[in-house]
Tab-separated table of C-alpha atoms in Angstrom:
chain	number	residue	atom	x	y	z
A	1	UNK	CA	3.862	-31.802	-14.123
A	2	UNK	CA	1.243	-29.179	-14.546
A	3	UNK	CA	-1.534	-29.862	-12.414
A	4	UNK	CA	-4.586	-27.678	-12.878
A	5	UNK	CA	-6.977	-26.293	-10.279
A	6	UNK	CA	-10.693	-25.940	-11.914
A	7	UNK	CA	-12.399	-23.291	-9.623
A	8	UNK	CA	-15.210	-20.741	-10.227
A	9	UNK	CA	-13.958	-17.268	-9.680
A	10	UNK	CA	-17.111	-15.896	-10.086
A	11	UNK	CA	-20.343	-16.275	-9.537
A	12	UNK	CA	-22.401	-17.662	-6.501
A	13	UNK	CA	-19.311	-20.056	-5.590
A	14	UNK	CA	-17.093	-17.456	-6.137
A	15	UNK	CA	-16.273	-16.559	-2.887
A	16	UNK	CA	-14.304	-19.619	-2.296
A	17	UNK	CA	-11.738	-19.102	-4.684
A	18	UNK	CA	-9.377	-17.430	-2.630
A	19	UNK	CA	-9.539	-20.075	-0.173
A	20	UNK	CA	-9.232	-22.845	-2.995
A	21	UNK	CA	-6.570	-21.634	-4.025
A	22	UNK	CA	-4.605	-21.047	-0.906
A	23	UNK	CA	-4.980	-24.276	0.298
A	24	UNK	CA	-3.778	-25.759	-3.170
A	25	UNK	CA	-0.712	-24.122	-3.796
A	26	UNK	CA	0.332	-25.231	0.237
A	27	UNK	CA	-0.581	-28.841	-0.964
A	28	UNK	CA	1.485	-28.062	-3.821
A	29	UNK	CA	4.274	-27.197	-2.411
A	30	UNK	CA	4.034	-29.879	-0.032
A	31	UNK	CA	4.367	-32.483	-2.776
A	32	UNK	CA	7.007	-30.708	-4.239
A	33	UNK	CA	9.156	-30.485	-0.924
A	34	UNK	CA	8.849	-34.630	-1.301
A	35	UNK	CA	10.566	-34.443	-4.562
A	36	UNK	CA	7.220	-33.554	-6.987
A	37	UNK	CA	5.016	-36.413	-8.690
A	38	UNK	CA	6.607	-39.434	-10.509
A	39	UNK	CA	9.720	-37.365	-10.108
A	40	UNK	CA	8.719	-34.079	-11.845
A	41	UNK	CA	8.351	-30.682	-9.592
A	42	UNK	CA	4.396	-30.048	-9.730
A	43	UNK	CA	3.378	-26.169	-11.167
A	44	UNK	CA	-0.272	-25.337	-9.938
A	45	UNK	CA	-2.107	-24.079	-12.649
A	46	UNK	CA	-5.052	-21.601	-11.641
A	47	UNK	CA	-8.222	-22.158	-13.906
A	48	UNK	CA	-11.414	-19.731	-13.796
A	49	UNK	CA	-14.883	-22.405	-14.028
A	50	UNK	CA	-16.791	-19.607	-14.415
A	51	UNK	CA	-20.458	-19.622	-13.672
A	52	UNK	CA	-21.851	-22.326	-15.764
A	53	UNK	CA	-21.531	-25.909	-17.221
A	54	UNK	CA	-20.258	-24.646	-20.197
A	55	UNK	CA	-18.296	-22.590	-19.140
A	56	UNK	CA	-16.242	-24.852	-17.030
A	57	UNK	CA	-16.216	-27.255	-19.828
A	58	UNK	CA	-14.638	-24.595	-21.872
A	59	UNK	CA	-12.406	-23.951	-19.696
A	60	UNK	CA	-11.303	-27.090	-18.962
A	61	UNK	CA	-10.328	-27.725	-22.699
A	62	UNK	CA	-8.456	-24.900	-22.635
A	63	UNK	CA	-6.093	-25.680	-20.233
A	64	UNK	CA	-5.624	-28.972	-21.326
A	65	UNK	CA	-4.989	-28.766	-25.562
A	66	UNK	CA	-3.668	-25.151	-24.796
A	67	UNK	CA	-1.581	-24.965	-21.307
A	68	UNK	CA	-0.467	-28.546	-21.469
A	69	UNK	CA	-2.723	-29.359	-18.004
A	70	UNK	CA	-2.000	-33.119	-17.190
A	71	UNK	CA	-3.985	-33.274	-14.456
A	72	UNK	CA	-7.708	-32.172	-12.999
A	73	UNK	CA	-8.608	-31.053	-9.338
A	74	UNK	CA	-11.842	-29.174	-9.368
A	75	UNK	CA	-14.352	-27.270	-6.810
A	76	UNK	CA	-17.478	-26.080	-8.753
A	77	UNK	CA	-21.047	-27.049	-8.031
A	78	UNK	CA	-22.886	-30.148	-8.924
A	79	UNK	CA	-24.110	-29.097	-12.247
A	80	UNK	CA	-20.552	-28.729	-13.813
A	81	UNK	CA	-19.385	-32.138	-13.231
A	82	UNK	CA	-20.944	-34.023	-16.038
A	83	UNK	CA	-19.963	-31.224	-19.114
A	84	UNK	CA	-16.335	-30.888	-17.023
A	85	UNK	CA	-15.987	-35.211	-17.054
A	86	UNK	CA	-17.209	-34.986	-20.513
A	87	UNK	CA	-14.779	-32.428	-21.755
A	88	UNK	CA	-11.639	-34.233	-20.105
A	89	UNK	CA	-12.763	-37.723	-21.203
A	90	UNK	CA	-9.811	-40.248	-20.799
A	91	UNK	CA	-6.887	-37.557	-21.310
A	92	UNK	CA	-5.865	-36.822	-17.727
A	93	UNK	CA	-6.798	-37.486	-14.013
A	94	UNK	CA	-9.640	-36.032	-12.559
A	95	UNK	CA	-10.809	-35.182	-9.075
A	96	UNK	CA	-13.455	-33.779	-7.551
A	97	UNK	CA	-12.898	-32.563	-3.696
A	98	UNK	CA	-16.235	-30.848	-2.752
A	99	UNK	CA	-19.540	-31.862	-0.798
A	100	UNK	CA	-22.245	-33.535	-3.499
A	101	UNK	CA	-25.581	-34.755	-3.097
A	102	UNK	CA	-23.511	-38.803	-3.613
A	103	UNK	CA	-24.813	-41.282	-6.431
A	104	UNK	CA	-21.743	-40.406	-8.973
A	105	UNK	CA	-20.815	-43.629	-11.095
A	106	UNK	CA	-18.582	-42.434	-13.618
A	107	UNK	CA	-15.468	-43.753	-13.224
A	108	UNK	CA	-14.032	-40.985	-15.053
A	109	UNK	CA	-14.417	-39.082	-11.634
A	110	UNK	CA	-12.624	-39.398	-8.398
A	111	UNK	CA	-14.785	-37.910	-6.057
A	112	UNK	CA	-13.478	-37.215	-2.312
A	113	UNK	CA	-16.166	-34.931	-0.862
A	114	UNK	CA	-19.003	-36.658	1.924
A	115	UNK	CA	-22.072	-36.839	0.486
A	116	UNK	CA	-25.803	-35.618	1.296
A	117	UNK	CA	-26.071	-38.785	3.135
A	118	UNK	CA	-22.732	-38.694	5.305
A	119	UNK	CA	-23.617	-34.848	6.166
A	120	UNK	CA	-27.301	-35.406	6.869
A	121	UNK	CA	-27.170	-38.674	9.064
A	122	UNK	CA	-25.829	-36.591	12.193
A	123	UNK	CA	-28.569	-33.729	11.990
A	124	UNK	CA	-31.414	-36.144	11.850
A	125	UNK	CA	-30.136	-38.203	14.760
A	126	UNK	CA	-29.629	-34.882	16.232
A	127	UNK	CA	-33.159	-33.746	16.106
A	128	UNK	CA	-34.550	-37.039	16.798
A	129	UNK	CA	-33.322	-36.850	20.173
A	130	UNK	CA	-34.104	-33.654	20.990
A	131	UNK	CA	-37.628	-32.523	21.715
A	132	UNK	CA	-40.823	-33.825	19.720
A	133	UNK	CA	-41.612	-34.746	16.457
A	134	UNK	CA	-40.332	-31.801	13.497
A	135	UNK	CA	-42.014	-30.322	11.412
A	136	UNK	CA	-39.214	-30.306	8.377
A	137	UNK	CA	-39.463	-27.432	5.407
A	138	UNK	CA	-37.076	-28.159	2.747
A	139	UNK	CA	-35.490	-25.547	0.500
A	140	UNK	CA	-32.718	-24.351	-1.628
A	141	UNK	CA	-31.386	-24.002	-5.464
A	142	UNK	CA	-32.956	-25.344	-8.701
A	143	UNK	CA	-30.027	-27.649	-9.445
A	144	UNK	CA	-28.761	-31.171	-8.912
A	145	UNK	CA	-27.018	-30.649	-5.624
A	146	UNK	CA	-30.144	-29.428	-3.700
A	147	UNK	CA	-32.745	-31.522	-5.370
A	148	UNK	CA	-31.272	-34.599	-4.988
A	149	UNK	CA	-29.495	-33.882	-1.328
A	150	UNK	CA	-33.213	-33.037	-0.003
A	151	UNK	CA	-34.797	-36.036	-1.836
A	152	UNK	CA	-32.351	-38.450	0.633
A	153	UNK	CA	-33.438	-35.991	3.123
A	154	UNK	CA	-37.189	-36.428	2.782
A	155	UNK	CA	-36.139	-40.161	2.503
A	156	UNK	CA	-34.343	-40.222	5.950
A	157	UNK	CA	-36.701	-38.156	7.585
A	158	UNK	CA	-39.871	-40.315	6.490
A	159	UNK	CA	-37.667	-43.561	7.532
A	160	UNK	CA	-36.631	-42.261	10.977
A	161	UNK	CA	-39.851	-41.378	12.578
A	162	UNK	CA	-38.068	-37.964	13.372
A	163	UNK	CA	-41.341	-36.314	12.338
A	164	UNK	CA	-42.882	-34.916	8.662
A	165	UNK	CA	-41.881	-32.806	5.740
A	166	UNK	CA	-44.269	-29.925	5.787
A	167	UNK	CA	-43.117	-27.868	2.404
A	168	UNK	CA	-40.660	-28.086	-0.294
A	169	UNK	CA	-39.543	-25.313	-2.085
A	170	UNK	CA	-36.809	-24.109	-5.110
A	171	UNK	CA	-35.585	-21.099	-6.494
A	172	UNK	CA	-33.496	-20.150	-9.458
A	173	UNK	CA	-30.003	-19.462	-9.348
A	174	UNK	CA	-29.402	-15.808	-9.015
A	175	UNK	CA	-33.315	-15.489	-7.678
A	176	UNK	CA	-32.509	-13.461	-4.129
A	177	UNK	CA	-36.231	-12.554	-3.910
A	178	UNK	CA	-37.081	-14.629	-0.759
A	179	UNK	CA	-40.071	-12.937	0.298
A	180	UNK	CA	-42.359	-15.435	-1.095
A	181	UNK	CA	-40.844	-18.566	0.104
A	182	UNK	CA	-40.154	-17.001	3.878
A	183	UNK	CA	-44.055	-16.549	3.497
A	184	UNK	CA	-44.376	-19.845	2.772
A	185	UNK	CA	-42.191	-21.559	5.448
A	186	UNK	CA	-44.223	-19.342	8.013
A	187	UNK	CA	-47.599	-20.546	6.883
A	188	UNK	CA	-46.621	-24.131	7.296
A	189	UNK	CA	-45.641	-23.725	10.475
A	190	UNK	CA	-42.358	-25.722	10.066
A	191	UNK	CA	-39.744	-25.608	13.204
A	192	UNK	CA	-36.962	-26.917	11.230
A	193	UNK	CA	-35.472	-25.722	7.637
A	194	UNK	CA	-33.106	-27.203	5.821
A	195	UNK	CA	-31.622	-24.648	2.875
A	196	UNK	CA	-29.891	-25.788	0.337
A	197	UNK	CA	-28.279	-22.630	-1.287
A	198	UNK	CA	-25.244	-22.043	-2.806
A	199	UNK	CA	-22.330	-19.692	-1.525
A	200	UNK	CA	-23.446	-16.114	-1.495
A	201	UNK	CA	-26.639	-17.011	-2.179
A	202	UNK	CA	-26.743	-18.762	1.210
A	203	UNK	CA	-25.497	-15.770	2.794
A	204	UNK	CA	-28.084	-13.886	1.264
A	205	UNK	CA	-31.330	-16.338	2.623
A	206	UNK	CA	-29.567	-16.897	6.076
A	207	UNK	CA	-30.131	-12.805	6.375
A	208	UNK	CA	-33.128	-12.347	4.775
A	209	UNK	CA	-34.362	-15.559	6.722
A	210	UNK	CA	-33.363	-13.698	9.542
A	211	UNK	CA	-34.730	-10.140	8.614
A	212	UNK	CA	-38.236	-12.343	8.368
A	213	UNK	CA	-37.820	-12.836	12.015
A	214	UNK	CA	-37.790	-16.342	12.001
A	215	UNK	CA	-34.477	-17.117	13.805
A	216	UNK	CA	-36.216	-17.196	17.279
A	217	UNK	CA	-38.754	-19.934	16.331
A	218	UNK	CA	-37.172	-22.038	13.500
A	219	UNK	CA	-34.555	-24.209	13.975
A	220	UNK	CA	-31.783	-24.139	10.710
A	221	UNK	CA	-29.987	-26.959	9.507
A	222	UNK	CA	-27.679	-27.060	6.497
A	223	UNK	CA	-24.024	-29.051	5.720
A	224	UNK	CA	-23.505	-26.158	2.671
A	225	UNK	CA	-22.168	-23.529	6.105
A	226	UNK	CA	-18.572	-22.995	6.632
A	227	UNK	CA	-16.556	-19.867	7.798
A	228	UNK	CA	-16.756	-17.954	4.659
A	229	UNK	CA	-20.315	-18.003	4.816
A	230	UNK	CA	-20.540	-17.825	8.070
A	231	UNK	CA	-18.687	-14.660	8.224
A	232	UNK	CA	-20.631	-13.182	5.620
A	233	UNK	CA	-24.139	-13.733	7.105
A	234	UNK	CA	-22.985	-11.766	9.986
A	235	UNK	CA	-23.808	-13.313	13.762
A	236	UNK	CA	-26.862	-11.450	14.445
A	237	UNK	CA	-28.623	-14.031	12.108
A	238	UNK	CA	-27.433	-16.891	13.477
A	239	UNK	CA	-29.960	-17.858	16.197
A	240	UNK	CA	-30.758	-21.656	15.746
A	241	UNK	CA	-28.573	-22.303	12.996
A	242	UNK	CA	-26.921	-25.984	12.798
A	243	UNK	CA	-23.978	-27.495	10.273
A	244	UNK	CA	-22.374	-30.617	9.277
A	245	UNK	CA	-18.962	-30.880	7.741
A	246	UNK	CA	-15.631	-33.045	7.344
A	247	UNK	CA	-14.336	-29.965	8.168
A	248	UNK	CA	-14.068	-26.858	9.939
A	249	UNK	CA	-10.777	-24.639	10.895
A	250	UNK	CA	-12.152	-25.065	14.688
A	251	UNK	CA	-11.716	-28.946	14.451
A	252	UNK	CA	-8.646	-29.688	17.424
A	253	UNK	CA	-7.136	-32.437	15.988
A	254	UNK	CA	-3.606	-33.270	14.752
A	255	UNK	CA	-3.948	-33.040	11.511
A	256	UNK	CA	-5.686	-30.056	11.333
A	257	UNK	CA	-3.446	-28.074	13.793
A	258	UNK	CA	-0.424	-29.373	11.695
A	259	UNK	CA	-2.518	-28.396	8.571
A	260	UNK	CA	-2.928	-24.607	9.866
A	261	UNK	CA	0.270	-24.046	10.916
A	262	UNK	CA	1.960	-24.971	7.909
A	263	UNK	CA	-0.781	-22.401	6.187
A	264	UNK	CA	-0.087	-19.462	8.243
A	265	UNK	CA	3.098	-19.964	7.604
A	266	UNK	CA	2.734	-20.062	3.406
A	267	UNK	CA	0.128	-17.197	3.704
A	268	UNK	CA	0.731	-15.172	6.441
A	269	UNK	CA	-1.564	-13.979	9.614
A	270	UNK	CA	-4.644	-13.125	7.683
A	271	UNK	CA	-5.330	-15.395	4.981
A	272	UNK	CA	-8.605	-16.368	3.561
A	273	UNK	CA	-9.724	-18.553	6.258
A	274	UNK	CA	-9.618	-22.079	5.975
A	275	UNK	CA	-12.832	-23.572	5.265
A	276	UNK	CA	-14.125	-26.950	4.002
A	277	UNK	CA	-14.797	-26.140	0.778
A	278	UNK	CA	-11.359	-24.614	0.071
A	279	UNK	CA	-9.701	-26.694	2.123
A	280	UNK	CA	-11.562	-29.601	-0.059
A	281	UNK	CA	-8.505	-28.643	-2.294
A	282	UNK	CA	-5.715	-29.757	-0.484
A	283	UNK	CA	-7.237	-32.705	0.128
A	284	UNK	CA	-7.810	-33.227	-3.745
A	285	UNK	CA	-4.224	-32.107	-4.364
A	286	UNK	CA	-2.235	-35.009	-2.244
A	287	UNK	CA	-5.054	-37.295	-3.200
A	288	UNK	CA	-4.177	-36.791	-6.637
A	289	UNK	CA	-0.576	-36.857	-5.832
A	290	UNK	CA	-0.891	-40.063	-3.890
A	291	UNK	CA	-3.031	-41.981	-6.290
A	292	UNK	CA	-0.700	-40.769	-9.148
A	293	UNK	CA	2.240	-42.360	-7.543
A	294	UNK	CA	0.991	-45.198	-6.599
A	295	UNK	CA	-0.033	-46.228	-10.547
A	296	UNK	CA	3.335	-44.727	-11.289
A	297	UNK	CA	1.607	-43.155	-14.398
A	298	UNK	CA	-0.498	-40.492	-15.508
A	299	UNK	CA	-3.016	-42.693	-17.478
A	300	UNK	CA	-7.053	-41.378	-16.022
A	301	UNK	CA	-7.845	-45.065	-15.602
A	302	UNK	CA	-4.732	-46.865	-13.799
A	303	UNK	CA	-4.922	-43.591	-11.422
A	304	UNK	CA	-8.433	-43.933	-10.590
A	305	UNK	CA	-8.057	-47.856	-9.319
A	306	UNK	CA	-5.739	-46.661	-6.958
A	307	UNK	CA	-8.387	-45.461	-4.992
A	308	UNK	CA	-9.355	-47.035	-1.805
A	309	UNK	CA	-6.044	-48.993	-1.999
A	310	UNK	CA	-3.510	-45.858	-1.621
A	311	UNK	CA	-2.324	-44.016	1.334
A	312	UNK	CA	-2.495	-40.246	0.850
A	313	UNK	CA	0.590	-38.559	2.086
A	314	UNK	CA	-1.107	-35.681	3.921
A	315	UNK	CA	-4.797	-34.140	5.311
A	316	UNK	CA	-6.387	-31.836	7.460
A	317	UNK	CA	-9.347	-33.842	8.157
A	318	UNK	CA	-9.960	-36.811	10.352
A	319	UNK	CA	-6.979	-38.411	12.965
A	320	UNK	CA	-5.109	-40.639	10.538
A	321	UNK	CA	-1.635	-40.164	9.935
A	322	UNK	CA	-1.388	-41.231	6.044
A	323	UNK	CA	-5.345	-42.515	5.301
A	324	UNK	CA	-6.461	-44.353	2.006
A	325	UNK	CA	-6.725	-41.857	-0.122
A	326	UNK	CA	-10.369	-41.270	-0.812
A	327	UNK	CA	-11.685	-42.840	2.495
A	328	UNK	CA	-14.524	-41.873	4.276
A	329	UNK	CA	-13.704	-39.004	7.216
A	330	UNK	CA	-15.371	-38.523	10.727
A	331	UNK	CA	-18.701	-35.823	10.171
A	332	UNK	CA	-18.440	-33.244	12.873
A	333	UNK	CA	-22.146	-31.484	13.639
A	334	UNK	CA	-21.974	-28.339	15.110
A	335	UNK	CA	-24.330	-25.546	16.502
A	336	UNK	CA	-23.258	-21.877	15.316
A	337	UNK	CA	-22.619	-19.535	18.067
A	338	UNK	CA	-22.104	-16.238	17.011
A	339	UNK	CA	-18.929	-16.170	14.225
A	340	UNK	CA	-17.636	-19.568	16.320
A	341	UNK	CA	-19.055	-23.276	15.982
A	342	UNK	CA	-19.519	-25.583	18.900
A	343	UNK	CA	-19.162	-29.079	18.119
A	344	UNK	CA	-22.199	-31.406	19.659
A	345	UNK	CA	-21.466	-34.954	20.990
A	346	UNK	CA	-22.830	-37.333	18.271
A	347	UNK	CA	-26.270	-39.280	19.825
């Protein structure tokens, strides 16, 4: 069965695609160590998304009337998904493993990332029990993902009496010139931002945020963090800066120390590191596996109904042995210290 892995390898999400990849073909050869899907050894099949809609729909038609793909696991930002569900129709499976901002209904997709909601829940408890009221300054991307993640944000913050939203502010992608909008989040005289950037281009505001010399006074909050970035920002802009994920390579847990041996072992000492967004692969990969076997077809529509109703074979995330595949996972908050992430008691 040739299972393809839809991935940007360029662009602002680009920098995950080492990681994606990594994690996929250990997942891979996981399910093919348990004798492959419906009986057939599984071949991973690498596919570039590029850095657009289109081009990830293209893409994805490609592999499928061309290479003979049978199956869809994909990592690309929000505003892919539609043109990459169109493109694959009915013809084959589809999953989606990343963080999104939540409200997809097309049944077409299987999505198995936490959503705005999940991720933002913890943060705003967080701050609500710590100190006065906030004064919140929301910013990030021109796209679906940050839009619609910081409208449920301003939502949750105006319900929960955690304080105000101050500012609001969104930039192009590929628009690094943050001068303006660093302005702005000092004249409003907000103590708590929430950017919503994408990849590099978070790693690019985290430094220039910090370059501003805001770090000292303004607290950061964001779920779109993980070690890649993390490593990239560099930890003398850290100060103040909070996460939420389903996953981080710190998390002690069974699964996840089980999960990271078996890695090392596939890739060596110094792999990319394992990160939720790559690792949001090998979740999609035995998801798709597990849902797969349990319709004991490859038909887009008896596979998706096996969702919520199927145990997935294997995952990093969460203290289940076998969960249902697709089930909602524990959201660990975390403060960043440094390169390192310590993990706060929920309130």
């Amino acid at each position: 069965m040739k299972l393809g892995l839809l991935v940007p390898q360029k662009g602002p999400s680009g920098l995950w695609a080492a990681s994606a990849i990594c994690c996929a073909e250990l997942a891979v050869l996981e399910l093919n160590e348990r004798g492959g899907v419906l009986g057939q050894p599984v071949e991973l099949v690498s596919i570039d998304a590029g850095a657009s809609g289109a081009s990830a729909a293209f893409a994805v038609e490609g592999a499928i009337g061309e290479r003979g793909v049978q199956a869809i696991v994909g990592m690309f930002p929000s505003y892919a998904r539609t043109p990459v569900a169109r493109a694959i129709g009915r013809r084959v499976p589809f999953v989606y493993t990343p963080q999104f901002e939540g409200f997809e209904r097309d049944k077409r997709i299987v999505t198995t990332g936490e959503t705005a909601r999940e991720l933002l829940e913890p943060a705003i408890e967080w701050f609500k029990g710590h100190g006065g009221p906030k004064r919140f300054f929301l910013c990030g991307n021109d796209y679906i993902w940050p839009r619609a993640s910081l409208a449920v944000a301003r939502a949750m913050i105006g319900h929960s009496s955690v304080g105000s939203v101050v500012g609001e502010r969104y930039l192009p992608l590929g628009d690094q010139s943050y001068h303006e909008l660093l302005a702005c989040i000092a004249a409003s005289r907000a103590n708590v931002v929430l950017p919503f950037f994408l990849g590099s281009e978070a790693i690019a505001f985290h430094r220039a945020f910090s370059e501003a010399g805001l770090t000292s006074r303004v607290l950061r909050f964001t779920p779109a963090l993980d070690e890649t970035i993390l490593y990239g920002i560099g930890e003398r802009a850290t100060d103040n800066l909070y996460a939420s994920s389903a996953y981080f390579g710190a998390v002690a847990s069974r699964n996840n120390g089980a999960f990271l041996e078996r890695y090392h072992r596939l890739h060596g000492e110094s792999p990319p590191p394992a990160n939720a967004f790559g690792q949001s692969c090998y979740e999609g990969v035995h998801c798709l596996g597990s849902l797969i076997e349990a319709a004991n077809t490859l038909n887009a529509g008896a596979v998706s109904r096996e969702l919520g109703r199927t145990r997935q074979h294997r995952t990093a995330r969460g203290e289940d042995r076998d969960p249902i595949a697709g089930a909602r996972q524990p959201i660990h908050f975390a403060r960043v210290d440094g390169y390192d992430f310590t993990f706060l008691p929920a309130i």
